[in-house]
Amino acid sequence: MGRFSLDIDDLALPPGAIARTERWILRHDGKPLFGLTQGRMRPYVYPLFTPAGYTVTSESPADHPHHNSLWIAADHVHALVPTKPGHHEAYTYNFYVDETFQGRAAGTQIAAPPTLSEMSDGSAILVQNVEWRGPVEWGAAQGRTIVRETRTVVVTCRSGALVLDVQSVLTSAQWPLELGPTRHAYFNFRVADSMVVSLGGRLRDDRGRVGGASIGDVGARWVAFDGPIGGGARAGLVAIPDPAEADRTSWFVADWGVVSVGSFRLEARRIAPDAPLRTRLRYVVHDGEAADAAIAAWASGFPAQ
């Protein structure tokens, strides 16, 4: 019997109530690490626990209800649909905001049940297959399937830290695709309300810059957000993008709690039907205030290609 387990979370609902979502809980030696939640619009990670058992993210805050804890999304997804040889039309979709955004109706991301396997090194691998489906529209009564994604998370438990190595592979469902340019993509997290800068939180990067206004745009190799999470304790979350994508990587970060990073902000990325796009990010969830040296060590251990 392995040390990891993955079980669907049975909700004790009153008679007549119907659950409109499902949540899978990953445990290590019986202790919950995080949940894989299929929300109304997308799958996301919530709750997300530190090794000491504190939650560090906000599931659907009132100011941005589409900020779903720790999630993957993009709001400029263009399907390049051929109209005749050498010509195409761009069908543009929004998979970020859960309502019409800048004229684009919201699509949905639908995940199949995750699979779990354990490795000999003590880590675990979770795999989800996610279908990105456009909204109901003329000629597509069920919505068009635009993208098929394979989402893989390697989970490693360390002393005082939980490491999540996330890989997202996007494959065109039918037509060539372009993602971006947009700041609303790709890997995102929203910290718990108690952790925002105005309430004692701290937001910084590897260059020693502090605060969202200083960190934003390009250049950071990692961004860390820590803050109070109750009972006099502090905890945090670090995002470390793929160093091989450093020249493309761009950040959108804010003192009020959101961190987004991806390679789609400054230029569009093309996905050909025979050429999937792979992107990777390492998250580290930790107790206390992580020292820069510790974060640098986590960054230097980013998985090889």
Coordinates of C-alpha atoms in Angstrom, one line a residue:
M1 CA 0.0 0.0 0.0
G2 CA 1.4 3.4 -1.0
R3 CA 1.7 6.5 1.1
F4 CA -0.5 8.6 -1.2
S5 CA -4.3 8.2 -1.7
L6 CA -6.8 10.0 -3.9
D7 CA -10.4 9.8 -3.0
I8 CA -13.5 11.7 -4.1
D9 CA -14.9 14.0 -1.4
D10 CA -18.4 12.8 -0.4
L11 CA -20.5 15.8 0.6
A12 CA -23.1 15.3 3.2
L13 CA -25.9 17.1 1.4
P14 CA -29.5 17.6 2.6
P15 CA -32.2 15.5 1.0
G16 CA -33.0 16.9 -2.5
A17 CA -29.8 18.8 -2.9
I18 CA -27.6 18.0 -5.9
A19 CA -23.8 18.6 -6.0
R20 CA -23.0 20.5 -9.2
T21 CA -19.3 19.8 -8.9
E22 CA -16.9 17.2 -7.5
R23 CA -13.7 17.3 -5.5
W24 CA -10.9 14.8 -5.2
I25 CA -8.7 14.9 -2.2
L26 CA -5.0 13.9 -2.3
R27 CA -3.6 12.6 1.0
H28 CA -0.1 11.6 2.1
D29 CA -0.1 9.2 5.1
G30 CA -3.7 10.1 5.6
K31 CA -3.1 13.9 5.8
P32 CA -4.8 16.1 3.2
L33 CA -2.5 17.9 0.8
F34 CA -4.9 19.5 -1.6
G35 CA -8.1 19.1 -3.5
L36 CA -8.7 18.8 -7.2
T37 CA -12.0 20.6 -7.7
Q38 CA -14.1 20.6 -10.9
G39 CA -15.8 24.0 -10.6
R40 CA -18.6 25.4 -12.7
M41 CA -16.2 26.8 -15.3
R42 CA -12.9 25.0 -14.8
P43 CA -10.9 22.5 -12.7
Y44 CA -8.6 24.0 -10.1
V45 CA -6.7 23.2 -6.9
Y46 CA -8.6 23.9 -3.7
P47 CA -8.2 23.6 -0.8
L48 CA -4.4 23.8 -0.8
F49 CA -2.7 23.1 2.6
T50 CA 0.8 23.8 3.9
P51 CA 2.5 21.0 5.7
A52 CA 1.2 22.4 9.0
G53 CA -2.3 22.3 7.7
Y54 CA -3.0 25.9 6.9
T55 CA -4.8 26.9 3.7
V56 CA -3.1 29.6 1.6
T57 CA -5.4 30.4 -1.3
S58 CA -8.9 31.9 -1.9
E59 CA -11.3 29.8 -3.9
S60 CA -13.6 32.5 -5.4
P61 CA -13.1 35.9 -3.9
A62 CA -15.9 38.5 -4.1
D63 CA -13.9 41.0 -6.2
H64 CA -12.8 38.4 -8.8
P65 CA -15.0 35.2 -8.5
H66 CA -13.1 33.7 -11.4
H67 CA -9.9 33.6 -9.4
N68 CA -10.1 30.0 -8.4
S69 CA -7.3 29.4 -5.9
L70 CA -4.6 27.9 -8.1
W71 CA -5.7 27.5 -11.7
I72 CA -4.8 27.5 -15.4
A73 CA -6.5 29.7 -17.9
A74 CA -6.2 32.1 -20.9
D75 CA -8.7 34.7 -22.1
H76 CA -7.4 35.1 -25.7
V77 CA -7.7 31.7 -27.4
H78 CA -7.9 32.0 -31.2
A79 CA -9.0 29.1 -33.4
L80 CA -7.7 29.7 -36.9
V81 CA -10.5 28.1 -38.9
P82 CA -9.8 27.7 -42.7
T83 CA -12.3 29.3 -45.0
K84 CA -10.5 28.5 -48.3
P85 CA -6.9 27.6 -49.2
G86 CA -4.5 30.1 -47.8
H87 CA -7.2 31.9 -45.8
H88 CA -8.8 31.5 -42.3
E89 CA -11.1 33.2 -39.8
A90 CA -10.2 33.6 -36.2
Y91 CA -12.8 32.2 -33.7
T92 CA -11.8 33.9 -30.4
Y93 CA -12.7 32.4 -27.0
N94 CA -12.4 33.4 -23.4
F95 CA -11.4 30.7 -20.9
Y96 CA -10.5 33.0 -18.1
V97 CA -13.4 35.1 -16.9
D98 CA -16.6 33.1 -16.1
E99 CA -18.9 35.6 -18.0
T100 CA -18.7 37.5 -21.2
F101 CA -15.4 39.4 -21.2
Q102 CA -14.4 42.1 -23.7
G103 CA -17.1 40.7 -26.0
R104 CA -16.0 37.1 -25.7
A105 CA -18.4 34.6 -24.1
A106 CA -17.0 32.3 -21.5
G107 CA -15.9 28.7 -22.4
T108 CA -15.5 25.9 -19.9
Q109 CA -12.7 23.5 -19.0
I110 CA -14.0 20.0 -18.2
A111 CA -11.6 17.5 -16.5
A112 CA -11.9 13.8 -16.5
P113 CA -11.3 12.0 -13.1
P114 CA -7.6 12.3 -12.2
T115 CA -5.3 9.3 -12.0
L116 CA -2.7 8.7 -9.3
S117 CA 0.6 6.8 -9.4
E118 CA 3.5 6.7 -7.0
M119 CA 7.2 6.8 -7.9
S120 CA 10.1 5.0 -6.3
D121 CA 11.6 8.3 -5.1
G122 CA 8.6 9.0 -2.8
S123 CA 6.7 11.4 -5.1
A124 CA 3.3 11.0 -6.7
I125 CA 2.0 11.9 -10.1
L126 CA -1.5 13.1 -10.8
V127 CA -2.8 13.3 -14.4
Q128 CA -5.9 15.0 -15.6
N129 CA -7.2 15.2 -19.2
V130 CA -9.0 18.5 -19.7
E131 CA -11.3 19.6 -22.5
W132 CA -11.5 23.3 -23.3
R133 CA -14.9 23.8 -24.8
G134 CA -16.3 27.0 -26.2
P135 CA -19.7 28.4 -25.3
V136 CA -23.0 27.4 -27.0
E137 CA -23.2 29.4 -30.2
W138 CA -24.7 29.3 -33.7
G139 CA -23.6 26.0 -35.4
A140 CA -22.3 24.5 -32.1
A141 CA -25.2 23.6 -29.8
Q142 CA -22.9 21.9 -27.3
G143 CA -20.0 24.3 -27.8
R144 CA -16.9 23.6 -29.9
T145 CA -14.1 21.7 -28.4
I146 CA -11.1 24.0 -29.0
V147 CA -8.2 22.5 -27.0
R148 CA -7.4 19.2 -25.4
E149 CA -5.0 19.5 -22.4
T150 CA -3.0 16.9 -20.5
R151 CA -2.3 18.3 -17.1
T152 CA 0.4 16.5 -15.0
V153 CA 1.3 17.4 -11.4
V154 CA 4.3 15.8 -9.7
V155 CA 3.8 16.0 -5.9
T156 CA 6.7 16.0 -3.5
C157 CA 6.5 16.3 0.3
R158 CA 9.5 18.0 1.9
S159 CA 10.2 19.2 5.4
G160 CA 8.2 22.3 5.8
A161 CA 7.2 22.5 2.1
L162 CA 5.0 20.9 -0.5
V163 CA 6.3 21.0 -4.1
L164 CA 4.0 20.8 -7.1
D165 CA 5.6 20.5 -10.5
V166 CA 2.9 21.3 -13.0
Q167 CA 3.1 20.5 -16.7
S168 CA 0.4 21.5 -19.1
V169 CA 0.4 20.2 -22.7
L170 CA -2.1 21.8 -25.0
T171 CA -3.2 20.1 -28.2
S172 CA -5.3 21.6 -30.9
A173 CA -8.7 19.8 -31.1
Q174 CA -9.2 20.6 -34.8
W175 CA -7.6 23.8 -36.1
P176 CA -4.3 25.7 -35.6
L177 CA -4.5 27.9 -32.5
E178 CA -3.0 31.1 -31.2
L179 CA -2.9 32.0 -27.5
G180 CA -2.5 35.6 -26.6
P181 CA -1.1 38.1 -26.5
T182 CA -2.8 38.6 -23.0
R183 CA -1.9 39.2 -19.4
H184 CA -4.7 36.9 -18.4
A185 CA -2.7 33.7 -18.7
Y186 CA -1.5 31.2 -17.8
F187 CA -0.5 29.8 -14.4
N188 CA -2.3 31.7 -11.7
F189 CA -2.8 31.7 -7.9
R190 CA -4.8 33.9 -5.5
V191 CA -3.7 34.0 -1.9
A192 CA -6.0 33.8 1.1
D193 CA -7.6 37.2 2.0
S194 CA -5.5 37.4 5.2
M195 CA -2.3 37.3 3.3
V196 CA -2.7 40.4 1.1
V197 CA 0.0 43.1 1.5
S198 CA -2.4 45.6 3.2
L199 CA -2.9 43.0 6.0
G200 CA 0.7 42.2 6.6
G201 CA 1.6 40.1 3.6
R202 CA 4.8 40.3 1.6
L203 CA 5.3 40.0 -2.2
R204 CA 8.8 39.8 -3.6
D205 CA 11.0 38.3 -6.4
D206 CA 14.5 37.0 -6.9
R207 CA 15.8 40.4 -7.7
G208 CA 15.0 41.8 -4.3
R209 CA 12.0 43.8 -5.6
V210 CA 9.1 44.2 -3.3
G211 CA 5.4 44.8 -4.2
G212 CA 3.4 44.2 -7.3
A213 CA 4.2 47.5 -8.9
S214 CA 7.9 46.7 -8.8
I215 CA 7.7 43.1 -9.9
G216 CA 5.3 43.2 -12.8
D217 CA 6.2 42.5 -16.4
V218 CA 9.4 40.6 -17.2
G219 CA 12.6 39.5 -15.6
A220 CA 11.7 37.7 -12.4
R221 CA 12.9 34.1 -12.0
W222 CA 10.5 33.5 -9.1
V223 CA 7.8 35.4 -7.2
A224 CA 7.0 34.6 -3.5
F225 CA 3.9 35.7 -1.6
D226 CA 3.7 35.1 2.2
G227 CA 1.5 36.4 4.9
P228 CA -0.5 35.8 8.1
I229 CA -2.9 32.9 8.0
G230 CA -4.2 32.9 11.6
G231 CA -3.1 32.0 15.1
G232 CA 0.0 34.1 14.8
A233 CA 1.4 31.9 12.0
R234 CA 2.6 32.8 8.5
A235 CA 2.8 30.8 5.3
G236 CA 3.4 31.3 1.7
L237 CA 3.4 30.2 -1.9
V238 CA 6.2 30.5 -4.5
A239 CA 5.8 30.4 -8.3
I240 CA 8.9 29.3 -10.3
P241 CA 8.4 29.2 -14.1
D242 CA 10.4 27.0 -16.4
P243 CA 13.9 28.6 -16.8
A244 CA 14.0 27.4 -20.4
E245 CA 11.2 29.9 -21.1
A246 CA 12.8 32.8 -19.3
D247 CA 13.0 35.1 -22.3
R248 CA 9.2 34.7 -22.9
T249 CA 8.0 34.8 -19.3
S250 CA 6.0 37.7 -18.2
W251 CA 4.2 38.4 -14.8
F252 CA 1.1 40.1 -13.6
V253 CA 1.2 40.4 -9.8
A254 CA -0.8 42.6 -7.4
D255 CA -0.5 43.4 -3.7
W256 CA -4.2 42.5 -3.3
G257 CA -3.4 38.8 -3.9
V258 CA -3.0 37.6 -7.4
V259 CA 0.0 36.2 -9.2
S260 CA -0.1 35.2 -12.9
V261 CA 2.8 34.1 -15.1
G262 CA 3.0 32.8 -18.6
S263 CA 4.6 33.2 -22.0
F264 CA 1.6 34.7 -23.8
R265 CA 1.6 38.3 -22.6
L266 CA 4.0 39.9 -25.0
E267 CA 3.4 37.7 -28.1
A268 CA 1.0 35.0 -29.2
R269 CA 2.0 31.4 -29.1
R270 CA 1.0 29.1 -32.0
I271 CA -0.3 25.6 -31.6
A272 CA -0.3 23.6 -34.8
P273 CA -2.4 20.4 -35.0
D274 CA 0.7 18.3 -35.1
A275 CA 2.8 20.4 -32.6
P276 CA 1.4 20.6 -29.0
L277 CA 2.5 23.3 -26.7
R278 CA 4.1 22.4 -23.4
T279 CA 4.4 24.8 -20.5
R280 CA 5.7 24.1 -16.9
L281 CA 5.7 25.7 -13.5
R282 CA 6.9 24.8 -10.0
Y283 CA 4.8 25.8 -7.0
V284 CA 6.2 25.6 -3.5
V285 CA 3.7 25.8 -0.6
H286 CA 5.5 26.4 2.7
D287 CA 5.0 27.3 6.4
G288 CA 6.7 30.3 7.8
E289 CA 8.7 32.9 5.8
A290 CA 10.9 31.2 3.2
A291 CA 14.4 32.6 3.0
D292 CA 15.7 33.7 -0.4
A293 CA 18.3 31.0 -0.2
A294 CA 15.7 28.3 0.3
I295 CA 13.7 29.6 -2.7
A296 CA 16.8 29.7 -4.8
A297 CA 17.4 26.1 -4.0
W298 CA 13.9 25.1 -5.0
A299 CA 14.4 27.0 -8.2
S300 CA 17.7 25.4 -9.0
G301 CA 16.0 22.0 -8.6
F302 CA 13.5 22.7 -11.4
P303 CA 13.0 19.4 -13.3
A304 CA 15.1 18.9 -16.4
Q305 CA 13.4 18.9 -19.8

